[in-house]
Tab-separated table of C-alpha atoms in Angstrom:
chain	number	residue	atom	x	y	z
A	232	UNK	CA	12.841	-8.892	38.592
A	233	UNK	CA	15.553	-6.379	37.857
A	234	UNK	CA	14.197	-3.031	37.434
A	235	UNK	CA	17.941	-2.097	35.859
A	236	UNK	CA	17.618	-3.206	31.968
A	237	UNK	CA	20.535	-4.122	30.330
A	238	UNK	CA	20.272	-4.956	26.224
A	239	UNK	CA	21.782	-6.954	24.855
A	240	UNK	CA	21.985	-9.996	26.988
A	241	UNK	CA	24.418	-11.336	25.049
A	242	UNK	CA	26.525	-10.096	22.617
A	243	UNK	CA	29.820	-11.548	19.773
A	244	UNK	CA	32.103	-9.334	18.222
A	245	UNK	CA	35.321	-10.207	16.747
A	246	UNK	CA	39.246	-8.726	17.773
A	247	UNK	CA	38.946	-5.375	16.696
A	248	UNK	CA	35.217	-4.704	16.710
A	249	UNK	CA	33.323	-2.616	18.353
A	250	UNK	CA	31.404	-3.440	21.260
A	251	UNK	CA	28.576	-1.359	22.608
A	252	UNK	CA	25.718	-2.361	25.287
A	253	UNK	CA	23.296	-0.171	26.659
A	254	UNK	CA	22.002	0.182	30.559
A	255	UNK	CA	18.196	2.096	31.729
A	256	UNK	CA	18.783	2.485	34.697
A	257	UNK	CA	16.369	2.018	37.742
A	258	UNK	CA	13.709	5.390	37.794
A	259	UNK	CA	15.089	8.153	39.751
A	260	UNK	CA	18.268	6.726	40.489
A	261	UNK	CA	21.030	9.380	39.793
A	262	UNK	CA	23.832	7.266	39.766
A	263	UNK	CA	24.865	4.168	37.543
A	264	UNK	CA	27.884	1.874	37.820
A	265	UNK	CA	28.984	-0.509	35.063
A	266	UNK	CA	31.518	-3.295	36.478
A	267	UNK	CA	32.854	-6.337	34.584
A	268	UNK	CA	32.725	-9.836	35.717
A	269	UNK	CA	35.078	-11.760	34.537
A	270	UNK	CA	34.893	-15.788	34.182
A	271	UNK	CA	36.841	-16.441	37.395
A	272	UNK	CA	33.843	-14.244	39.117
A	273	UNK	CA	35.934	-11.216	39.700
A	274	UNK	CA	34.703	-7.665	39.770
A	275	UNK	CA	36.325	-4.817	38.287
A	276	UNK	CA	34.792	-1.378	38.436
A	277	UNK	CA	34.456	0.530	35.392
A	278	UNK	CA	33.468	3.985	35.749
A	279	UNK	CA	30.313	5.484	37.357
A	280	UNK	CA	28.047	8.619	36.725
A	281	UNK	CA	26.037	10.749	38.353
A	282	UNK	CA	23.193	12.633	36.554
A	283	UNK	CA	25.129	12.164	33.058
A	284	UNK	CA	28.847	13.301	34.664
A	285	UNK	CA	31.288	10.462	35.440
A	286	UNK	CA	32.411	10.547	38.855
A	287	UNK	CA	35.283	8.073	38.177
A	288	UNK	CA	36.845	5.613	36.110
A	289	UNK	CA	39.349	3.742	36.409
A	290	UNK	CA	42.444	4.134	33.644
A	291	UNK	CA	41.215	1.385	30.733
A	292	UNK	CA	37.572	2.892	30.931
A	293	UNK	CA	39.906	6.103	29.863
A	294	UNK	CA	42.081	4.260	26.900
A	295	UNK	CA	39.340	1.530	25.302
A	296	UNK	CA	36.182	2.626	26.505
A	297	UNK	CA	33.733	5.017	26.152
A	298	UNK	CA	30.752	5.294	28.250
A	299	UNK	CA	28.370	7.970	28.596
A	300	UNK	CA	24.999	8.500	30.507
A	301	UNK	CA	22.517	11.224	28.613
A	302	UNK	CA	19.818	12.200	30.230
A	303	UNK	CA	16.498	10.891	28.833
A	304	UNK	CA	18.295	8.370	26.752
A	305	UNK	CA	20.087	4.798	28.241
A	306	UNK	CA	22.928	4.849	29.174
A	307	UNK	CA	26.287	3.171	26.813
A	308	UNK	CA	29.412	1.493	27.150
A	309	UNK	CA	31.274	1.144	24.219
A	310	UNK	CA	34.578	-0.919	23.885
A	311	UNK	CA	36.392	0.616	20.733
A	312	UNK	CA	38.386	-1.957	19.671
A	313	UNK	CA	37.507	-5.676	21.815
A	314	UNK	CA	40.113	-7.982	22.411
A	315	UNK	CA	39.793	-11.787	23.716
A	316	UNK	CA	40.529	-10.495	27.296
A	317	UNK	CA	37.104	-8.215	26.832
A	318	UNK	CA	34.917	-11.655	27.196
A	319	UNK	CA	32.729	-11.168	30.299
A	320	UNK	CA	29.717	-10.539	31.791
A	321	UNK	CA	28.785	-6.628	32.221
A	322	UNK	CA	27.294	-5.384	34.646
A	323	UNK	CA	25.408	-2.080	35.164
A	324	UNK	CA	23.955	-0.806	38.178
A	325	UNK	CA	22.355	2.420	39.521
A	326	UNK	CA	22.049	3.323	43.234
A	327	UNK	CA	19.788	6.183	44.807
A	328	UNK	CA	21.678	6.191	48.529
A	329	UNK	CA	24.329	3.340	49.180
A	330	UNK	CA	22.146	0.192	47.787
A	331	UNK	CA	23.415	-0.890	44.321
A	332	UNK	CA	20.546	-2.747	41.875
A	333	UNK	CA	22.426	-4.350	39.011
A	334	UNK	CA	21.019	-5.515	36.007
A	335	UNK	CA	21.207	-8.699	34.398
A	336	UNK	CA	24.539	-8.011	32.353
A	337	UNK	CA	25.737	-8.395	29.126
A	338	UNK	CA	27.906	-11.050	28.038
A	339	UNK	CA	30.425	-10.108	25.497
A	340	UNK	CA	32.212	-13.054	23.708
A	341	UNK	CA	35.403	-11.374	21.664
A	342	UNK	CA	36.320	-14.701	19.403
B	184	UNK	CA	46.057	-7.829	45.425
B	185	UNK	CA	42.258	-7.402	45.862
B	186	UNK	CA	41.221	-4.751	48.376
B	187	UNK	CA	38.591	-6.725	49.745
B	188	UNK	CA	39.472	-10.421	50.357
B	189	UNK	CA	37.232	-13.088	50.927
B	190	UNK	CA	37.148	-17.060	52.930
B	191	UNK	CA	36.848	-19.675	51.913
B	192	UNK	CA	36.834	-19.338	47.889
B	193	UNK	CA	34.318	-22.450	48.414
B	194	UNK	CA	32.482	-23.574	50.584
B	195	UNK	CA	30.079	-27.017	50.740
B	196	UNK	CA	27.510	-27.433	53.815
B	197	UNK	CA	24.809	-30.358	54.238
B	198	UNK	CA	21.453	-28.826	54.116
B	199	UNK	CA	20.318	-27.640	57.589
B	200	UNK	CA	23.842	-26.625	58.381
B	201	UNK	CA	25.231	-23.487	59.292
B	202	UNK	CA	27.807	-21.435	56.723
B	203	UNK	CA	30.024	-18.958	57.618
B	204	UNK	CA	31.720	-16.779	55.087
B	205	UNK	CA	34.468	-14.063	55.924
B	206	UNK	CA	35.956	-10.412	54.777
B	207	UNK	CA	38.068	-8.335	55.319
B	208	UNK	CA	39.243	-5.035	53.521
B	209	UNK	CA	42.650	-3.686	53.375
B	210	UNK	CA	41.554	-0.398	52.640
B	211	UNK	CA	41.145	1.659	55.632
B	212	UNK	CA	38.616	4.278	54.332
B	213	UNK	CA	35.879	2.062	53.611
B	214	UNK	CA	32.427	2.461	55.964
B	215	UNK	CA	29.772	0.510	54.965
B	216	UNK	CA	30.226	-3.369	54.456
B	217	UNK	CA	28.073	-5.245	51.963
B	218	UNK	CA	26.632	-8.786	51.015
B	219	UNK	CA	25.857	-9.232	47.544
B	220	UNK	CA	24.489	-13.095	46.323
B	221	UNK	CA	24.285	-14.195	42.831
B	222	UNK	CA	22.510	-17.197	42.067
B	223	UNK	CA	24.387	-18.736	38.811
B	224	UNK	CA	23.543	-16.610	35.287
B	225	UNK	CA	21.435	-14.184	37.441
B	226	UNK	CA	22.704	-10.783	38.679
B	227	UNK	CA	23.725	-10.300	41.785
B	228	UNK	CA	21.096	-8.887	44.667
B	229	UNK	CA	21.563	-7.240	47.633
B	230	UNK	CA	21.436	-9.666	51.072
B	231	UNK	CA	22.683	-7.612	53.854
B	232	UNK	CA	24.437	-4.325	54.265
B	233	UNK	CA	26.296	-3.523	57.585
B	234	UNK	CA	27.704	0.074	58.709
B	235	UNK	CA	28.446	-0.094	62.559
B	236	UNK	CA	30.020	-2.208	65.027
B	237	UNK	CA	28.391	-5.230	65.777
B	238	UNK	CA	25.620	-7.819	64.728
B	239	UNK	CA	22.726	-7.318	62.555
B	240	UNK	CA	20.041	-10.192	61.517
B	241	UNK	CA	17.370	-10.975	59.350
B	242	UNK	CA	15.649	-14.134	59.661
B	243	UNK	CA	18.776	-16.949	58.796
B	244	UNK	CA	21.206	-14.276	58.399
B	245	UNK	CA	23.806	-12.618	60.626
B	246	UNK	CA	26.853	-9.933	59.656
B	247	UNK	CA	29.269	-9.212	62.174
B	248	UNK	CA	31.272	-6.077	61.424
B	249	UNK	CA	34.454	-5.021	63.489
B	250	UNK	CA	35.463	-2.063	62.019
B	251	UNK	CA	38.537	-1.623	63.729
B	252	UNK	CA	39.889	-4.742	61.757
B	253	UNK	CA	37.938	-4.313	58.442
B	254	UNK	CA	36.531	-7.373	59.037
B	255	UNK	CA	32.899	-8.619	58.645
B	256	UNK	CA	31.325	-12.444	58.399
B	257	UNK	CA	28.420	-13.576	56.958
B	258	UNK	CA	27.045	-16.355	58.584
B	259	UNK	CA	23.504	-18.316	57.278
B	260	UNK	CA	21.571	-20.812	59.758
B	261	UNK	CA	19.281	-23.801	58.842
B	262	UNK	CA	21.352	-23.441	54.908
B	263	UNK	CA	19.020	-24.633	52.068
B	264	UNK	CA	19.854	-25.887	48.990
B	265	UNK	CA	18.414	-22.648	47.605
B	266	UNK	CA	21.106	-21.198	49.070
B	267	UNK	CA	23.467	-22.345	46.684
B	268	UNK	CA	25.042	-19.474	44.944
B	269	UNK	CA	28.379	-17.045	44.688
B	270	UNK	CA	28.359	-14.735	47.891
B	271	UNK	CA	30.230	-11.296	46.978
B	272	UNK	CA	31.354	-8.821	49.833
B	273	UNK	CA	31.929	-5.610	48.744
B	274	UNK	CA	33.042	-2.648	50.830
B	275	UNK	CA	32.792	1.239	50.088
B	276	UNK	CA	33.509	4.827	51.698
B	277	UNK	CA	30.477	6.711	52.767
B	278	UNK	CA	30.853	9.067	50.071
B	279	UNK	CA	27.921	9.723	47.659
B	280	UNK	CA	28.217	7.548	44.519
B	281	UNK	CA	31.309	6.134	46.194
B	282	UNK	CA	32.199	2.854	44.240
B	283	UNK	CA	31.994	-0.577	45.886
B	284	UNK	CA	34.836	-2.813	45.685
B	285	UNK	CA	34.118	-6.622	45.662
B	286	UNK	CA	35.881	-9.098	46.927
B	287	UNK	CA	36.291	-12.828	45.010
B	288	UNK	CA	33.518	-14.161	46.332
B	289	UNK	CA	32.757	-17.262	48.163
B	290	UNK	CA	31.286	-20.698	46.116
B	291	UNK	CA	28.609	-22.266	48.658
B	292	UNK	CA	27.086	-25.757	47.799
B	293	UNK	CA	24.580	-27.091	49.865
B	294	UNK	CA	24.413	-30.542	50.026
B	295	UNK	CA	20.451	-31.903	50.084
């Protein structure tokens, strides 16, 4: 069982809505990743942290999304305003050397 | 064009068979080579991880890495229908944190 908890597992928002899921990540790991999967299985990285500072992110993590990583509280990833092209499974992960453990993901459906 | 390409995009082998899965990376400062499987609606779990030159194994599995072509394979003996899932390859620097890139993925079906 995943040790990385991702809530919800699935959520439905409509164009324009907010979107926000939340990631604990694994116990003592300093870093957490949050990718999306998209329905033809691809991966695109997100942005990462590392002990609540973002270590990168790619440039529509910068524009639409808002993530953050507080210490002693989950970490979020927020998608201001979702559009249809939003829909997909996302995944968070944390790593303590080079091993990633992902969660189970949450899949947003933006009707 | 993905970084980190993968072959086949599918992949069907009868049960008992052997499958071999491919990647390669375009980007030259990757180190560390890794196999990811995701069994379908589950997240996906670490298999096999590969940083030097040459073979490694555990029980069925193999990686090759050649890292003077980017290239590693995956290859799985005596496949079970268990097996059945969507094998990722992802590739990163050796920098702390460093982000892994993942390639399409491979579909493998085995055939009972």
């Amino acid at each position: 069982n995943s040790k990385v908890i991702q809530t919800p597992r699935y959520l439905v928002k409509g164009q324009g809505q907010k979107a926000k899921m939340r990631c604990i990540p694994e116990k003592g790991h300093p870093v957490v990743f949050w990718y999306q999967q998209n329905k033809n299985n691809e991966f695109k990285f997100l942005i990462n942290f590392q002990n609540q500072e973002v270590l990168q992110q790619i440039d529509m993590t910068e524009k639409r999304f808002s993530a953050e990583c507080p210490s002693n509280s989950p970490c979020s990833l927020e998608i201001q305003s979702s559009e249809a092209g939003d829909s997909a499974l996302y995944l968070c992960a944390s790593s303590q050397g080079e091993r990633l453990f992902f969660g189970h993901g949450t899949k947003l459906s933006v009707l | 064009q993905q970084k980190v390409q993968q072959s086949p995009e599918s992949l069907i082998v009868p049960e008992g068979g052997m499958a071999s899965l491919n990647c390669t990376s375009s980007d030259r400062n990757v180190d560390y080579f890794w196999w990811y499987r995701q069994h379908s609606g589950k997240s996906p779990k670490m298999l096999m991880s590969i940083f030097s030159n040459g073979e490694k194994e555990e029980g069925r599995f193999t990686v090759h890495l050649n890292k003077a072509s980017l290239h590693t394979s995956l290859h799985i003996r005596d496949s079970q229908p268990s097996d059945s899932a969507l094998y990722l390859c992802a590739a990163s620097s050796n920098n702390a944190g460093a982000k892994l890139t993942f390639g399409g993925g491979t579909r493998l079906t085995v055939r009972p």
